[in-house]
PDB file of C-alpha atoms in Angstrom:
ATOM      1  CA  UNK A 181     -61.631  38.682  46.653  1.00 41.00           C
ATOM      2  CA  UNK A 182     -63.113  36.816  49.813  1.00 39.00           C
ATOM      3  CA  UNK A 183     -66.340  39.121  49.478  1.00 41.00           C
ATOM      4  CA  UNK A 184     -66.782  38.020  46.023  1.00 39.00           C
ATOM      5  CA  UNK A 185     -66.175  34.357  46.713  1.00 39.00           C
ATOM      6  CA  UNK A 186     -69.066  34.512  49.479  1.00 35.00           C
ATOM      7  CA  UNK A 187     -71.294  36.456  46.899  1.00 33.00           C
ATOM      8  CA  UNK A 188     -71.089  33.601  44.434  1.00 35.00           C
ATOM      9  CA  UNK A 189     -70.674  30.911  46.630  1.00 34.00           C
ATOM     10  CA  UNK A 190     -73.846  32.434  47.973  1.00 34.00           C
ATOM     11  CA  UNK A 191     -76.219  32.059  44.504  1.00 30.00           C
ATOM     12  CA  UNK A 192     -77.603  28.657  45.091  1.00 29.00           C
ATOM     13  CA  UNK A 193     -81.019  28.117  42.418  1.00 27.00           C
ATOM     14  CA  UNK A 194     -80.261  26.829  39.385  1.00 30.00           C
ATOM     15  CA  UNK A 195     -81.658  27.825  35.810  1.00 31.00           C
ATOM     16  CA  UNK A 196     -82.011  27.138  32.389  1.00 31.00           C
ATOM     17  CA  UNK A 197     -79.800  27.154  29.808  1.00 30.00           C
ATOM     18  CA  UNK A 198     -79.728  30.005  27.430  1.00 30.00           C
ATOM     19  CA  UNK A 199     -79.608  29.100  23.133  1.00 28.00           C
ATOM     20  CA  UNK A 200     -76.671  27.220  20.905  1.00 29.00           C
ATOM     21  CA  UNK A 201     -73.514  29.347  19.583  1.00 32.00           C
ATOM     22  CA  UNK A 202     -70.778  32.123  21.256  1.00 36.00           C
ATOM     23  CA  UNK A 203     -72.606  32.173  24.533  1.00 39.00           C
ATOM     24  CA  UNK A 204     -74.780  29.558  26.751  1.00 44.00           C
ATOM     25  CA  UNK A 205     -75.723  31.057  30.038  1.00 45.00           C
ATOM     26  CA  UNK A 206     -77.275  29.389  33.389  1.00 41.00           C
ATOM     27  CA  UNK A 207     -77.591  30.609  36.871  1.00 35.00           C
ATOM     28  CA  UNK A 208     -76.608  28.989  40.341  1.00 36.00           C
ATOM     29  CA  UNK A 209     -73.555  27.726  42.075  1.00 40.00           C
ATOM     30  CA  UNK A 210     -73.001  24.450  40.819  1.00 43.00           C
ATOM     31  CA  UNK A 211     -70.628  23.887  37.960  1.00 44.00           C
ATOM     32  CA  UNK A 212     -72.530  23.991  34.355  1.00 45.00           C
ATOM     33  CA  UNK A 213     -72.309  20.272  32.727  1.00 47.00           C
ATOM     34  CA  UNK A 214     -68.860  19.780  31.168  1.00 56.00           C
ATOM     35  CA  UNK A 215     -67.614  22.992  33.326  1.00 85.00           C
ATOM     36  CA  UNK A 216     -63.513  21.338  34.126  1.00 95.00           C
ATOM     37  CA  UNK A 217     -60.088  22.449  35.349  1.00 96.00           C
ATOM     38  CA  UNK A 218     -56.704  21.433  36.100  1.00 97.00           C
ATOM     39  CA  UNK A 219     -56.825  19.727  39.299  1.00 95.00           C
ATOM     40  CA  UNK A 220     -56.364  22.152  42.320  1.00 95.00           C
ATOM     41  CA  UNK A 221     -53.920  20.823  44.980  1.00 95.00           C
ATOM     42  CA  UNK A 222     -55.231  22.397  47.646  1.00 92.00           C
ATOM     43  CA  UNK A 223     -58.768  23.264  47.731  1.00 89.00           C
ATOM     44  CA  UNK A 224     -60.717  24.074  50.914  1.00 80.00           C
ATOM     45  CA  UNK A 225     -60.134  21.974  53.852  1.00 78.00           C
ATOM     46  CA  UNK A 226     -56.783  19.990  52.292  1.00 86.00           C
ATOM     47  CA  UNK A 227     -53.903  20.688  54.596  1.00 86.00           C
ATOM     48  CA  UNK A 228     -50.581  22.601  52.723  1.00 85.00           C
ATOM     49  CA  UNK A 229     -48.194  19.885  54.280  1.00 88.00           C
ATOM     50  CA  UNK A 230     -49.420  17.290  51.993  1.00 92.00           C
ATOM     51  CA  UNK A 231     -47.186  16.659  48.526  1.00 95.00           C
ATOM     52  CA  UNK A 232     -49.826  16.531  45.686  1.00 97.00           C
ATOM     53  CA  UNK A 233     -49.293  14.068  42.905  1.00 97.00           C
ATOM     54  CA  UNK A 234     -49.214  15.381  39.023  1.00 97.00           C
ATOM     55  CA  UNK A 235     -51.967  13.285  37.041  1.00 97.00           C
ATOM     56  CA  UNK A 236     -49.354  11.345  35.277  1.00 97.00           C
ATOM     57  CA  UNK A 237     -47.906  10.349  39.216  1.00 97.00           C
ATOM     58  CA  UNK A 238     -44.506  11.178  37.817  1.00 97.00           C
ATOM     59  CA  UNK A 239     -44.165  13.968  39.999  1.00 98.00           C
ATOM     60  CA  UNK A 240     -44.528  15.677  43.111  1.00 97.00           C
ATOM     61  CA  UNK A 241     -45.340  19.249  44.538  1.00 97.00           C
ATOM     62  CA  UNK A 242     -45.092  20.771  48.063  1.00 96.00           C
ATOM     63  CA  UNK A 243     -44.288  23.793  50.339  1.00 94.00           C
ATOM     64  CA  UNK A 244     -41.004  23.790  51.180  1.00 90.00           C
ATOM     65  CA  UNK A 245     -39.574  24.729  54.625  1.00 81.00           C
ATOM     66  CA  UNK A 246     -37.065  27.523  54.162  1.00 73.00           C
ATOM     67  CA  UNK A 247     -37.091  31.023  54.153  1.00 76.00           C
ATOM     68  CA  UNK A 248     -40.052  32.512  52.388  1.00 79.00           C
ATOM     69  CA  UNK A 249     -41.952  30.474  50.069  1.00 89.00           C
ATOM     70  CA  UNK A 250     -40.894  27.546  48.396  1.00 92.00           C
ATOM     71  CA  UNK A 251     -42.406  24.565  46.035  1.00 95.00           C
ATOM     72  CA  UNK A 252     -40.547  21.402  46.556  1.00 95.00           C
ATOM     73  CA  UNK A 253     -40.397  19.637  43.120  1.00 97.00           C
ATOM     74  CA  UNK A 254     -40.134  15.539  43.933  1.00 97.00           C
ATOM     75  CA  UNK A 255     -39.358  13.347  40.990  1.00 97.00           C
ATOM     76  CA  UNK A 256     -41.183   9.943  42.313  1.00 97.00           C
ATOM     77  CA  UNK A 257     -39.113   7.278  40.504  1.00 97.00           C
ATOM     78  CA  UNK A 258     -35.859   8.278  42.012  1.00 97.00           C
ATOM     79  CA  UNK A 259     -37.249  10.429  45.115  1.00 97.00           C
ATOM     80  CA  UNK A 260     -34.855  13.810  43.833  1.00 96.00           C
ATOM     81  CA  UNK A 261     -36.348  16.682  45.153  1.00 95.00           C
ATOM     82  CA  UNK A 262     -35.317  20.168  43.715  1.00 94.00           C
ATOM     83  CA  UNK A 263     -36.549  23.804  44.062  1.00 94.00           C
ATOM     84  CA  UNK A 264     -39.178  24.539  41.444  1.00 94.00           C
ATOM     85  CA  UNK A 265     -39.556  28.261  42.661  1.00 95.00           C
ATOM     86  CA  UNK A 266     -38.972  30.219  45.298  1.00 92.00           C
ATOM     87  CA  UNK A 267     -40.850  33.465  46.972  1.00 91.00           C
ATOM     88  CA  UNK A 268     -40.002  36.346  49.206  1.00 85.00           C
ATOM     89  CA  UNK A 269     -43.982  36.936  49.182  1.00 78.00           C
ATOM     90  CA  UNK A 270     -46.619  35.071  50.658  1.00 76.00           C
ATOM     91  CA  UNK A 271     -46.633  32.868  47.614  1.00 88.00           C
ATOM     92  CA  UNK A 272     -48.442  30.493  45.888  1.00 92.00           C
ATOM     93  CA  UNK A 273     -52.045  30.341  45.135  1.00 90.00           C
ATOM     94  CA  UNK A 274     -54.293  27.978  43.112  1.00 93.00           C
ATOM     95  CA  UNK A 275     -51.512  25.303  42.681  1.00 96.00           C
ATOM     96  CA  UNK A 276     -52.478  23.108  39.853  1.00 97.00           C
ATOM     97  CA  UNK A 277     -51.576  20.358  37.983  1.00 97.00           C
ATOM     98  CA  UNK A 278     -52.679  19.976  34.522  1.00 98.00           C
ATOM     99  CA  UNK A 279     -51.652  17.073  32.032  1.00 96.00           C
ATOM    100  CA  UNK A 280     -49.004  15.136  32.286  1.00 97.00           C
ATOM    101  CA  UNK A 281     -47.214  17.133  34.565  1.00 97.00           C
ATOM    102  CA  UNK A 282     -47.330  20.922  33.906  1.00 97.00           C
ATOM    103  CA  UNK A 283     -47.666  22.811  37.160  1.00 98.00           C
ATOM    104  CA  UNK A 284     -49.669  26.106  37.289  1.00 98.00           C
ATOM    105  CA  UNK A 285     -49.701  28.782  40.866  1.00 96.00           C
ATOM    106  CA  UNK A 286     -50.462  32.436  41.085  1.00 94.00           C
ATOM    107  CA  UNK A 287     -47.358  34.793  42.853  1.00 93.00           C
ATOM    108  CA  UNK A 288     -49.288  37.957  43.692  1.00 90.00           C
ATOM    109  CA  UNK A 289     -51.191  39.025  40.365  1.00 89.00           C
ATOM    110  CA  UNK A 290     -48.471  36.869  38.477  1.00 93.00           C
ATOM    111  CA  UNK A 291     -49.232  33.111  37.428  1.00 96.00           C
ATOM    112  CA  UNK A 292     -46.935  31.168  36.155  1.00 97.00           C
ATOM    113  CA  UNK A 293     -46.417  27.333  34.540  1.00 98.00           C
ATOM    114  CA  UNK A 294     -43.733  24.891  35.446  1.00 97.00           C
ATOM    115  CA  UNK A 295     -42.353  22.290  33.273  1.00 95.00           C
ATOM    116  CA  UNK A 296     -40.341  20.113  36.039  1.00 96.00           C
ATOM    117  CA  UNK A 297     -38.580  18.655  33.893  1.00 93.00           C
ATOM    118  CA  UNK A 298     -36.971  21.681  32.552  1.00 90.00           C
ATOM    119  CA  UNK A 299     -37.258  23.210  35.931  1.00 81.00           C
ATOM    120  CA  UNK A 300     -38.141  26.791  35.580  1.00 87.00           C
ATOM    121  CA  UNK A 301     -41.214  28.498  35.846  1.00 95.00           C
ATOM    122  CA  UNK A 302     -42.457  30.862  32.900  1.00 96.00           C
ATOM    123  CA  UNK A 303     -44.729  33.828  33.566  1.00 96.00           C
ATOM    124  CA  UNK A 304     -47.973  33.090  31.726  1.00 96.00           C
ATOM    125  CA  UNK A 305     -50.420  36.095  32.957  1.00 94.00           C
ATOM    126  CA  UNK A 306     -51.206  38.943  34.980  1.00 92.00           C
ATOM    127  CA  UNK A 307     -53.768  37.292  36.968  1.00 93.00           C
ATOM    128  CA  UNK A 308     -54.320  36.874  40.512  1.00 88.00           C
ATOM    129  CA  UNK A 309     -57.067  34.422  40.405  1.00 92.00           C
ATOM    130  CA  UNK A 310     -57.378  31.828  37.495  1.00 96.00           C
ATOM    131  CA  UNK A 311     -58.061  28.124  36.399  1.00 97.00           C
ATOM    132  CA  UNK A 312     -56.051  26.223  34.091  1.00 97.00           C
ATOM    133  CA  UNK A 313     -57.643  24.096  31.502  1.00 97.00           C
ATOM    134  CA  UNK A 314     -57.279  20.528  32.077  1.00 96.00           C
ATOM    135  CA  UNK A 315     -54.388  20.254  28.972  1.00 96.00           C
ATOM    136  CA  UNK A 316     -52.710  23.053  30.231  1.00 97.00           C
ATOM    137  CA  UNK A 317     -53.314  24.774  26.867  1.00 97.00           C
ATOM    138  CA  UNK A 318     -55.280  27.628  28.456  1.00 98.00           C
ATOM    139  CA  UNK A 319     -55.208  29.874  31.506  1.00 98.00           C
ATOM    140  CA  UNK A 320     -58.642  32.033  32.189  1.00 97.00           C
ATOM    141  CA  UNK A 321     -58.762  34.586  35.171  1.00 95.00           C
ATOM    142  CA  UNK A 322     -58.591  38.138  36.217  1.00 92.00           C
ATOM    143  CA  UNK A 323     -56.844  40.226  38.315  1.00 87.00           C
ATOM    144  CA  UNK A 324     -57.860  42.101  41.486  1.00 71.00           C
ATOM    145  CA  UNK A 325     -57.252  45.957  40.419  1.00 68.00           C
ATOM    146  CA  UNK A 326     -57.369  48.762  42.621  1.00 64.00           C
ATOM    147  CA  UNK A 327     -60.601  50.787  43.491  1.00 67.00           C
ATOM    148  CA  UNK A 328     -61.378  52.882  40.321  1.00 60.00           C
ATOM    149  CA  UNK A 329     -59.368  50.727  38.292  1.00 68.00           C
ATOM    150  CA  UNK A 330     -60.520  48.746  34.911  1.00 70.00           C
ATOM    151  CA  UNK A 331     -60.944  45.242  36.026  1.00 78.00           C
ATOM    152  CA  UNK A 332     -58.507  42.713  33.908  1.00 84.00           C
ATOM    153  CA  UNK A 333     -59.806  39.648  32.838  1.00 92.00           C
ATOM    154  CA  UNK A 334     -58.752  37.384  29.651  1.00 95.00           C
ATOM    155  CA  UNK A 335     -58.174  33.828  28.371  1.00 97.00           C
ATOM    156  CA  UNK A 336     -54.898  33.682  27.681  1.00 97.00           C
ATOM    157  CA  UNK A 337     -52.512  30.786  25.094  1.00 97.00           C
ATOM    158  CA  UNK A 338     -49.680  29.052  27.227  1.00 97.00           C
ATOM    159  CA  UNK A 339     -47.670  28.033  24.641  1.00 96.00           C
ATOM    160  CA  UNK A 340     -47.441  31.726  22.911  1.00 96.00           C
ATOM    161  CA  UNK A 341     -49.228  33.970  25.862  1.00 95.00           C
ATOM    162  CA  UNK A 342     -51.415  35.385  23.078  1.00 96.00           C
ATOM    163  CA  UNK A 343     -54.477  36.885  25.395  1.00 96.00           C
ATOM    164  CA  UNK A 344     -58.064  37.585  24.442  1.00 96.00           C
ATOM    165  CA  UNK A 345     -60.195  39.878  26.523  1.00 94.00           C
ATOM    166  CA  UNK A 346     -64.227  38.180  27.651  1.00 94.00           C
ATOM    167  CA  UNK A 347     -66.841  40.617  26.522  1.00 91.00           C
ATOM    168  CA  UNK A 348     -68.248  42.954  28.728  1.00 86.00           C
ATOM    169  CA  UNK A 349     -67.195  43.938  32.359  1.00 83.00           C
ATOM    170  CA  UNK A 350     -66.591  42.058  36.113  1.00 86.00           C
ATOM    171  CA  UNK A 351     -65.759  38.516  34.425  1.00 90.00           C
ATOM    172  CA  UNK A 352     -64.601  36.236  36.821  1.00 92.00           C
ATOM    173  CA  UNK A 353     -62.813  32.659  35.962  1.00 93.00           C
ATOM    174  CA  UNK A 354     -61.069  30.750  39.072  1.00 93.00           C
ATOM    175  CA  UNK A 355     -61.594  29.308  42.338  1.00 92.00           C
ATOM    176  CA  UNK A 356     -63.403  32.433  43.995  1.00 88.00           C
ATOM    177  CA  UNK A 357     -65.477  31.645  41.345  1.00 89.00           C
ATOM    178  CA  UNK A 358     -66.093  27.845  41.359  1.00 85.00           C
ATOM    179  CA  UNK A 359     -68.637  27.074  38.838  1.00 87.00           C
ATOM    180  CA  UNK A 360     -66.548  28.552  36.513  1.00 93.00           C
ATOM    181  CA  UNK A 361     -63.989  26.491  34.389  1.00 95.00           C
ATOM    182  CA  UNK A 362     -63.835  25.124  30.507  1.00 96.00           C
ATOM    183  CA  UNK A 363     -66.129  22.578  28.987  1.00 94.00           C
ATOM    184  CA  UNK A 364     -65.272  19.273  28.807  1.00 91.00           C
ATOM    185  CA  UNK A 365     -64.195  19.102  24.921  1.00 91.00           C
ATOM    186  CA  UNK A 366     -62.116  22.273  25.260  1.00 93.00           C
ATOM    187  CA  UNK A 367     -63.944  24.397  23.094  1.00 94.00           C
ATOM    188  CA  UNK A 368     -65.793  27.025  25.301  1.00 95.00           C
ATOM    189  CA  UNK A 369     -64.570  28.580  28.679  1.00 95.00           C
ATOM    190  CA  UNK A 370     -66.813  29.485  31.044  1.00 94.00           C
ATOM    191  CA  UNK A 371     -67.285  32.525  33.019  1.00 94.00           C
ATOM    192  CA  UNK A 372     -69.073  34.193  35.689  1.00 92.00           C
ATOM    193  CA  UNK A 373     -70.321  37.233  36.211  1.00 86.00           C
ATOM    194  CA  UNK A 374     -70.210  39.054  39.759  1.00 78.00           C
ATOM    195  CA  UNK A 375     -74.020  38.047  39.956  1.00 77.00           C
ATOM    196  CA  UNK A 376     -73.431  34.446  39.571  1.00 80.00           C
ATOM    197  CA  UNK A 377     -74.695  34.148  36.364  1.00 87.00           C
ATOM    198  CA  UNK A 378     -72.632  31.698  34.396  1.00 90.00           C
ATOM    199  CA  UNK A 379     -71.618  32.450  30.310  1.00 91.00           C
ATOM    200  CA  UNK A 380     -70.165  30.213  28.461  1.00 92.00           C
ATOM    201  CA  UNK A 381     -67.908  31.906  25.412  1.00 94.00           C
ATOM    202  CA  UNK A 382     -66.597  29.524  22.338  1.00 95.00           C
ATOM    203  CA  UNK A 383     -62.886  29.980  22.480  1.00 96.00           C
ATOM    204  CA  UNK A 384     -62.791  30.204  19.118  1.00 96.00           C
ATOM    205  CA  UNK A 385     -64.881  33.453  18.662  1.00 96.00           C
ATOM    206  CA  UNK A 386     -63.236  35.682  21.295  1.00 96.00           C
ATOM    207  CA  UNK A 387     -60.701  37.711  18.982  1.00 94.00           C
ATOM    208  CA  UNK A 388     -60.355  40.962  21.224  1.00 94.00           C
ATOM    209  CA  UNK A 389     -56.692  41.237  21.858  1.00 94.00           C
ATOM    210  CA  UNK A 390     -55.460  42.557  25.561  1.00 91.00           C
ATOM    211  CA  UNK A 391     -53.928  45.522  25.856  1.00 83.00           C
ATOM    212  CA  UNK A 392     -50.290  46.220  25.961  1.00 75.00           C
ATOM    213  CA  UNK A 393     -48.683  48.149  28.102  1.00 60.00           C
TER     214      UNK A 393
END
């Protein structure tokens, strides 16, 4: 996943954007205008000791101190602090808040979302890289398969986990792919391809149901 993070990070020229309807596509690193997410909580350079603040300020998330991996839950009004989920793995990746206060984090090739105030995380997907629309009605990513193995990649409903597949192959949604993301009225998702070229899907047309194992 690093290599492919460098490969797209790497695509710097920008270009034009392609006609109205399922798909608008544009070239270069930078994120597409309206391309949004649920706010990461630790992006490049941000230190994992700091507690990051859900958008409503209600609540608080951090790495615990025990054994293995654990996110520290924080209620700020009273200053309770409970386990939100715990890890025998080198857990979690793209921590995110979304609005209010639904947290999203990738165990392995599992993400999951956390309600704190019902206090238990819910599988969502398979995927091991993602981005979580700002809402927290939609999770978009893929997974990291092994060599020779069909690539997994989808746009998946939080409330039911109903899952969509993207057309085509190597579709990438998630921080190793940064200009990726959802438009700003929540209508499209877009996606990028291992290239760097950006596509931007209407949500509404992609009707090609994930397998099931």
């Amino acid at each position: 996943m690093r290599s492919l993070g460098l490969l797209l990070l790497a695509v710097a020229v920008l270009g034009g954007c392609g006609s109205a309807g399922q798909t608008q596509s544009t070239t270069g690193a930078g994120p597409p205008l309206g391309s949004v997410h649920a706010r990461l909580c630790y992006p490049r350079g941000v230190p994992l000791t700091m507690a990051c603040r859900s958008p409503d300020g209600q609540w608080t998330v951090e790495f615990g101190s025990g054994p293995g991996t654990q996110l520290i839950l924080t209620r700020v009004s009273t200053g309770t602090r409970t386990e939100g989920y715990s890890s025998h793995d080198s857990c979690c990746a793209d921590i995110a808040w979304a609005l209010p206060h639904r947290l999203f984090f990738a165990d392995g090739n599992h993400t999951f979302a956390l309600d704190p105030t019902k206090g238990r995380a819910r599988f969502v997907a398979a995927f091991s890289d993602f981005y979580a629309s700002p809402d927290g009605a939609w999770v978009a990513g893929y997974d990291s398969p092994p060599r020779l193995q069909p690539q997994f990649a989808a746009l998946v409903n939080v409330a039911n986990r109903s899952c969509v597949l993207f057309p085509g192959t190597r579709n990438y949604v998630g921080p190793h792919a940064p200009a990726s993301g959802f438009s700003r009225d929540g209508k499209y998702v877009v996606v990028s391809k291992s290239s760097g070229r950006l596509t931007r899907y209407r949500i509404a047309s992609l009707n090609d149901p994930c397998p099931t194992e």
